[in-house]
Amino acid sequence: MGSEIKKIAVLTSGGDSPGMNAGIRSVVRTCAYLNIDCVGVYRGYQGMIEGDFKPLDARSVNNIINKGGTILKSARCDEFRTKEGRKKAHDQLVTEGIDAFVVIGGNGSFAGALIFNEEYNFPVIGMPGTIDNDILGSTYTIGFDTAINTVVEAIDKIRDTASSHNRLFFVEVMGRDVGHIALNAGVGAGAEEILIPEQNLGLERLLESLKRSKKSGKSSSIVIVAEGDKIGKNVFELKEYVEEHLPIYDVRVSVLGHMQRGGNPTCFDRVLASRMGVKAVESLLEGKSNYMVGIRDNQLILTPISEAIKAHTEIDEELVKVSDIMTT
Ligand code: F6P
C-alpha cells in the first residue's frame, strides 16, 4: 500500500489557525524531499468537491512559514456531509490521480475524513489545526500557542486602561466548547477570575470573588470569559448583573473575537506544524491511514482519528488550582 502513494494532496479545513501555513509548507517540502507529487486543495472539502486543485512544489511555499491564515483558504463544507458530496470529492481525487491526503483542521474536518475513508478506503492523515486546543491525542494543536499569546497581549493592554480608570473588564475569548484559551491566557495575564465551560462557578461565587478583590485593595479587575462558558449569561449580561449587584464597580466589556485567529504564528506553532507535516507524509508512505498526528511529552504520536474525535481534551486541573491560588 505505502509504495503505491505517488501523489499526496493537502488541505486546510474548518476554522483557520496560525501555523496552518507552516503545516502546508512542511507537507509540501516533505513530499518534494521524498520525490512525491503534492497538490494543494483550495477551500477545504468544498474545493475537493469542485476539483479546485493546484500542484505545489518546494518553491510554491516560499515565505509562508511566518504568515497567519492559510494560503489554501479554508471552509466549513455542508456538502461533504452528504454521500453525494463525498462521491464528487472522490471522483475529483481519482481524476487528479491523488493517492492520499493530509487534512489540517479540527474535529469536524476529521469526522469528514473518517467517513470518507470508511466509504472509499482512501488513505488520510490528520494534523490538528485549531486555536481551541480541544483535540484528543495531542497536548497542543497548531495555532493554540499563537492565540494565547495574542490574548495575553490584548489583555495586557486592557489592563492598562482598566487600571487607569479603576474599572472591571469582562473579556470574552474564543473557546466554543472548551476553556483552554481562557484558562491559559487568564493565568498568563493575571486575570482575577476565569469563567470556562468545564466549571460552572455560579454567579454568587463571581460576586463574592469580586467583593473580595475590592476589599483586598485591588482597584481594577479582569474577568476572562470563554465564549462557551456555562454561567448562563453572556459578557454583556454579566456586566449588567454586576452593575446591579455591585454598584461599586465601573464595568466595561471587551470581546476579542476573530483577531485571536490571526497573526504571525509563534515559533512554537511553526516548529510544531513543521514536525507534524513531516510525520504526516512519512506515515502515509509507511502505509498508515486514518490517524491524526499529535504531540505528547514532546514526542510525535499517532492516534486513530476515530479516537481523536470522540471527545474534547480535558481542562488541566493543576492549572485551575494555580489560577485559584493566583487570584487570592
Ligand atoms: O476555531 C474554533 C473557533 O475559534 C471557536 O472557538 C469559535 O467558536 C469558532 O471558531 C468561530 O468560528 P467561525 O466564526 O469561523 O464560525
Coordinates of C-alpha atoms and ligand atoms in Angstrom, one line a residue:
M1 CA 0.0 0.0 0.0
G2 CA 2.7 2.5 1.1
S3 CA 4.7 2.3 -2.1
E4 CA 1.6 3.0 -4.2
I5 CA 1.4 6.5 -2.9
K6 CA 2.9 8.8 -5.6
K7 CA 0.7 11.9 -5.2
I8 CA -0.5 13.5 -1.9
A9 CA -3.0 16.3 -1.5
V10 CA -3.0 18.8 1.4
L11 CA -5.9 20.9 2.5
T12 CA -6.9 23.1 5.4
S13 CA -10.5 22.8 6.7
G14 CA -12.7 24.4 9.3
G15 CA -11.7 27.4 11.3
D16 CA -8.3 28.6 10.4
S17 CA -5.4 28.8 12.9
P18 CA -2.0 30.5 12.8
G19 CA 0.6 27.9 11.8
M20 CA -1.5 26.2 9.2
N21 CA 0.7 27.7 6.5
A22 CA 3.8 26.2 8.3
G23 CA 2.0 22.9 8.2
I24 CA 1.2 23.2 4.5
R25 CA 4.8 24.1 3.8
S26 CA 6.0 21.1 5.7
V27 CA 3.8 18.7 3.9
V28 CA 4.8 20.2 0.5
R29 CA 8.5 20.2 1.3
T30 CA 8.5 16.7 2.7
C31 CA 6.8 15.4 -0.5
A32 CA 9.4 17.3 -2.5
Y33 CA 12.2 15.8 -0.4
L34 CA 10.8 12.3 -0.9
N35 CA 10.0 12.7 -4.6
I36 CA 6.3 12.6 -4.1
D37 CA 4.0 14.9 -6.1
C38 CA 2.0 17.3 -3.9
V39 CA -1.3 19.0 -4.7
G40 CA -2.9 21.8 -2.7
V41 CA -6.7 21.6 -2.4
Y42 CA -8.3 25.1 -2.1
R43 CA -11.2 25.9 0.3
G44 CA -11.1 22.6 2.2
Y45 CA -13.6 19.9 1.3
Q46 CA -15.6 22.3 -0.8
G47 CA -12.6 22.7 -3.1
M48 CA -12.1 18.9 -3.1
I49 CA -15.7 18.5 -4.4
E50 CA -15.2 21.1 -7.1
G51 CA -11.7 19.9 -8.1
D52 CA -10.0 23.2 -7.0
F53 CA -6.5 21.7 -7.0
K54 CA -3.1 23.2 -7.7
P55 CA 0.2 21.4 -7.9
L56 CA 2.6 22.6 -5.2
D57 CA 6.4 22.3 -5.3
A58 CA 9.0 23.2 -2.8
R59 CA 9.2 26.8 -4.1
S60 CA 5.5 27.4 -4.1
V61 CA 5.6 27.6 -0.3
N62 CA 8.4 30.1 0.0
N63 CA 7.9 32.8 2.6
I64 CA 4.7 31.5 4.2
I65 CA 6.0 29.9 7.4
N66 CA 5.7 33.3 9.1
K67 CA 2.2 34.1 7.9
G68 CA -1.2 33.6 9.7
G69 CA -4.3 32.3 7.9
T70 CA -3.9 29.7 5.2
I71 CA -2.8 30.2 1.6
L72 CA -5.1 27.3 0.7
K73 CA -8.1 29.1 2.2
S74 CA -10.5 27.2 4.5
A75 CA -14.2 26.5 4.6
R76 CA -16.8 24.6 6.5
C77 CA -18.5 22.4 3.9
D78 CA -22.0 21.1 4.4
E79 CA -22.0 19.2 1.0
F80 CA -19.2 17.0 2.3
R81 CA -21.6 15.8 5.0
T82 CA -23.7 14.1 2.3
K83 CA -22.9 10.9 0.5
E84 CA -23.3 12.6 -2.9
G85 CA -20.8 15.3 -1.9
R86 CA -18.2 12.8 -0.8
K87 CA -18.7 10.9 -4.1
K88 CA -18.0 14.0 -6.1
A89 CA -14.9 14.6 -4.0
H90 CA -13.7 11.1 -4.5
D91 CA -14.2 11.4 -8.3
Q92 CA -12.2 14.5 -8.3
L93 CA -9.3 12.9 -6.4
V94 CA -9.3 9.9 -8.7
T95 CA -9.4 12.1 -11.8
E96 CA -6.4 14.1 -10.5
G97 CA -4.5 10.9 -9.7
I98 CA -4.3 11.7 -6.0
D99 CA -3.5 8.7 -3.8
A100 CA -3.8 10.1 -0.3
F101 CA -4.5 13.4 1.6
V102 CA -3.4 15.3 4.6
V103 CA -6.1 17.4 6.3
I104 CA -5.2 20.1 8.7
G105 CA -8.2 21.1 10.8
G106 CA -10.3 20.3 13.8
N107 CA -12.9 17.8 14.9
G108 CA -15.4 18.4 12.2
S109 CA -12.7 18.1 9.5
F110 CA -11.5 14.8 11.0
A111 CA -15.0 13.4 11.2
G112 CA -15.4 14.1 7.5
A113 CA -12.1 12.4 6.8
L114 CA -13.1 9.3 8.8
I115 CA -16.3 8.7 7.0
F116 CA -14.6 9.4 3.6
N117 CA -12.0 6.8 4.5
E118 CA -14.7 4.3 5.6
E119 CA -16.6 4.7 2.3
Y120 CA -13.6 4.8 -0.1
N121 CA -10.7 3.3 1.9
F122 CA -8.8 6.4 0.9
P123 CA -5.6 7.0 2.8
V124 CA -5.7 10.0 5.1
I125 CA -3.8 11.5 7.9
G126 CA -4.9 14.5 10.0
M127 CA -2.9 17.3 11.6
P128 CA -4.7 19.2 14.4
G129 CA -5.1 22.8 13.5
T130 CA -7.3 24.9 15.7
I131 CA -6.7 27.6 18.3
D132 CA -9.1 25.9 20.7
N133 CA -6.6 23.1 21.7
D134 CA -9.5 20.8 22.1
I135 CA -8.4 17.7 20.2
L136 CA -7.8 14.4 22.0
G137 CA -4.4 12.8 21.1
S138 CA -2.4 16.0 21.2
T139 CA -1.3 18.1 24.1
Y140 CA -1.1 21.1 21.7
T141 CA -2.8 21.9 18.4
I142 CA -1.4 24.1 15.8
G143 CA -2.4 27.7 16.5
F144 CA -3.1 27.5 20.2
D145 CA 0.2 28.9 21.3
T146 CA -0.1 31.9 19.0
A147 CA -3.7 32.5 20.1
I148 CA -2.9 32.5 23.8
N149 CA 0.0 34.9 23.2
T150 CA -2.3 37.2 21.2
V151 CA -4.9 37.1 24.0
V152 CA -2.3 37.8 26.7
E153 CA -1.0 40.8 24.7
A154 CA -4.6 42.1 24.3
I155 CA -5.4 41.7 28.0
D156 CA -2.1 43.5 29.0
K157 CA -3.4 46.4 27.0
I158 CA -6.9 46.2 28.5
R159 CA -5.2 46.1 31.9
D160 CA -3.6 49.4 31.3
T161 CA -6.8 51.2 30.7
A162 CA -8.7 49.2 33.4
S163 CA -6.1 50.3 35.9
S164 CA -6.2 53.9 34.9
H165 CA -9.9 54.1 35.4
N166 CA -10.3 51.6 38.3
R167 CA -12.6 49.5 36.2
L168 CA -13.7 45.9 36.0
F169 CA -13.5 44.4 32.5
F170 CA -15.2 41.3 31.2
V171 CA -13.1 40.0 28.4
E172 CA -14.6 37.3 26.1
V173 CA -12.2 34.9 24.4
M174 CA -12.8 32.1 22.0
G175 CA -13.5 28.6 23.0
R176 CA -16.9 27.3 21.9
D177 CA -16.7 24.0 23.9
V178 CA -13.5 24.3 26.0
G179 CA -11.7 26.8 28.2
H180 CA -8.1 26.2 27.3
I181 CA -7.6 29.6 25.8
A182 CA -9.3 31.3 28.7
L183 CA -7.5 29.4 31.4
N184 CA -4.0 29.6 29.9
A185 CA -4.3 33.2 28.8
G186 CA -6.0 34.1 32.1
V187 CA -3.2 32.7 34.2
G188 CA -0.6 34.3 31.9
A189 CA -2.3 37.7 32.1
G190 CA -3.1 37.6 35.8
A191 CA -6.9 37.6 35.5
E192 CA -8.9 37.9 38.7
E193 CA -11.5 35.4 37.6
I194 CA -11.7 32.9 34.7
L195 CA -15.0 31.5 33.6
I196 CA -14.8 28.3 31.5
P197 CA -17.3 25.8 30.2
E198 CA -15.8 23.0 32.2
Q199 CA -16.6 24.6 35.5
N200 CA -19.7 26.5 36.3
L201 CA -18.7 28.6 39.3
G202 CA -22.0 30.3 39.5
L203 CA -22.9 34.0 39.7
E204 CA -22.8 34.0 43.5
R205 CA -19.2 32.9 43.6
L206 CA -18.3 35.6 41.0
L207 CA -19.9 38.3 43.1
E208 CA -18.1 37.0 46.2
S209 CA -14.8 36.9 44.4
L210 CA -15.3 40.5 43.1
K211 CA -16.2 41.7 46.5
R212 CA -13.1 40.1 48.0
S213 CA -11.0 41.6 45.3
K214 CA -12.2 45.1 46.1
K215 CA -11.8 44.5 49.8
S216 CA -8.2 43.3 49.4
G217 CA -7.3 46.6 47.8
K218 CA -7.4 45.8 44.1
S219 CA -8.6 48.8 42.1
S220 CA -9.1 47.2 38.8
S221 CA -10.1 43.6 37.7
I222 CA -10.1 41.5 34.6
V223 CA -12.5 38.6 34.3
I224 CA -11.9 36.3 31.3
V225 CA -15.0 34.6 30.0
A226 CA -14.7 31.7 27.5
E227 CA -17.4 32.1 24.8
G228 CA -18.8 28.6 25.7
D229 CA -18.9 29.4 29.4
K230 CA -22.0 27.9 31.2
I231 CA -22.7 30.6 33.8
G232 CA -25.8 31.3 31.9
K233 CA -25.1 35.0 30.9
N234 CA -23.1 36.4 28.1
V235 CA -20.5 39.1 28.8
F236 CA -22.9 41.9 28.3
E237 CA -25.5 40.4 30.6
L238 CA -22.7 39.8 33.2
K239 CA -21.8 43.5 33.0
E240 CA -25.5 44.4 33.8
Y241 CA -25.7 41.8 36.5
V242 CA -22.6 43.0 38.3
E243 CA -23.5 46.7 37.9
E244 CA -26.8 45.9 39.5
H245 CA -25.5 43.8 42.4
L246 CA -22.2 45.5 43.0
P247 CA -22.6 49.2 42.0
I248 CA -19.1 49.9 43.4
Y249 CA -17.8 48.6 40.1
D250 CA -17.5 50.6 36.9
V251 CA -17.8 47.8 34.3
R252 CA -16.7 47.5 30.7
V253 CA -16.8 44.6 28.2
S254 CA -14.3 43.6 25.5
V255 CA -15.0 40.8 23.1
L256 CA -11.7 39.9 21.4
G257 CA -13.3 37.9 18.6
H258 CA -11.6 36.7 15.4
M259 CA -8.4 38.7 16.0
Q260 CA -7.5 35.6 18.1
R261 CA -7.4 33.5 15.0
G262 CA -5.0 35.8 13.0
G263 CA -1.4 37.0 13.3
N264 CA 2.0 35.6 12.6
P265 CA 2.5 32.2 14.3
T266 CA 4.8 31.9 17.2
C267 CA 8.0 29.9 16.9
F268 CA 6.4 27.1 18.9
D269 CA 3.5 26.8 16.4
R270 CA 5.9 27.0 13.4
V271 CA 8.1 24.2 14.8
L272 CA 5.1 22.1 15.8
A273 CA 3.5 22.4 12.4
S274 CA 6.8 21.6 10.6
R275 CA 7.3 18.5 12.7
M276 CA 3.7 17.3 12.2
G277 CA 3.8 17.8 8.5
V278 CA 6.9 15.5 8.1
K279 CA 5.3 12.9 10.3
A280 CA 2.0 13.0 8.4
V281 CA 3.7 12.4 5.0
E282 CA 6.1 9.7 6.4
S283 CA 3.1 7.9 8.0
L284 CA 1.2 7.8 4.7
L285 CA 4.2 6.4 2.9
E286 CA 4.5 3.8 5.7
G287 CA 1.0 2.7 4.7
K288 CA -0.7 4.2 7.7
S289 CA -4.1 5.8 7.3
N290 CA -6.9 7.2 9.5
Y291 CA -4.6 8.6 12.1
M292 CA -4.0 12.0 13.5
V293 CA -0.6 13.2 14.3
G294 CA -0.3 14.6 17.8
I295 CA 2.4 15.6 20.3
R296 CA 2.8 14.3 23.8
D297 CA 5.8 14.7 26.1
N298 CA 7.5 16.4 23.1
Q299 CA 7.2 13.1 21.1
L300 CA 5.1 12.9 17.9
I301 CA 2.4 10.2 18.2
L302 CA -0.4 8.8 16.1
T303 CA -3.9 8.5 17.4
P304 CA -6.7 6.8 15.4
I305 CA -9.0 9.6 14.1
S306 CA -11.9 7.7 15.5
E307 CA -10.4 8.2 19.0
A308 CA -9.4 11.8 18.4
I309 CA -12.9 12.9 17.6
K310 CA -14.6 11.1 20.5
A311 CA -14.3 13.9 23.0
H312 CA -12.6 17.2 23.8
T313 CA -9.4 17.4 25.8
E314 CA -10.0 17.9 29.4
I315 CA -9.0 21.0 31.3
D316 CA -5.8 21.0 33.2
E317 CA -6.8 20.7 36.8
E318 CA -3.4 21.7 38.1
L319 CA -3.7 25.0 36.1
V320 CA -7.1 25.6 37.6
K321 CA -5.6 25.3 41.0
V322 CA -2.8 27.6 40.1
S323 CA -5.3 30.1 38.8
D324 CA -7.3 29.9 42.1
I325 CA -4.2 30.5 44.2
M326 CA -3.0 33.4 42.0
T327 CA -6.4 35.1 42.3
T328 CA -6.3 35.3 46.1
Ligands
F6P1 O1 -11.7 27.7 15.5 C1 -12.6 27.4 16.6 C2 -13.3 28.7 16.9 O2 -12.3 29.6 17.2 C3 -14.2 28.7 18.1 O3 -13.6 28.9 19.4 C4 -15.3 29.6 17.7 O4 -16.5 29.4 18.3 C5 -15.3 29.4 16.3 O5 -14.0 29.1 15.9 C6 -15.9 30.6 15.5 O6 -15.6 30.3 14.1 P1 -16.4 30.9 12.9 O7 -16.7 32.3 13.1 O8 -15.4 30.7 11.7 O9 -17.6 30.0 12.7

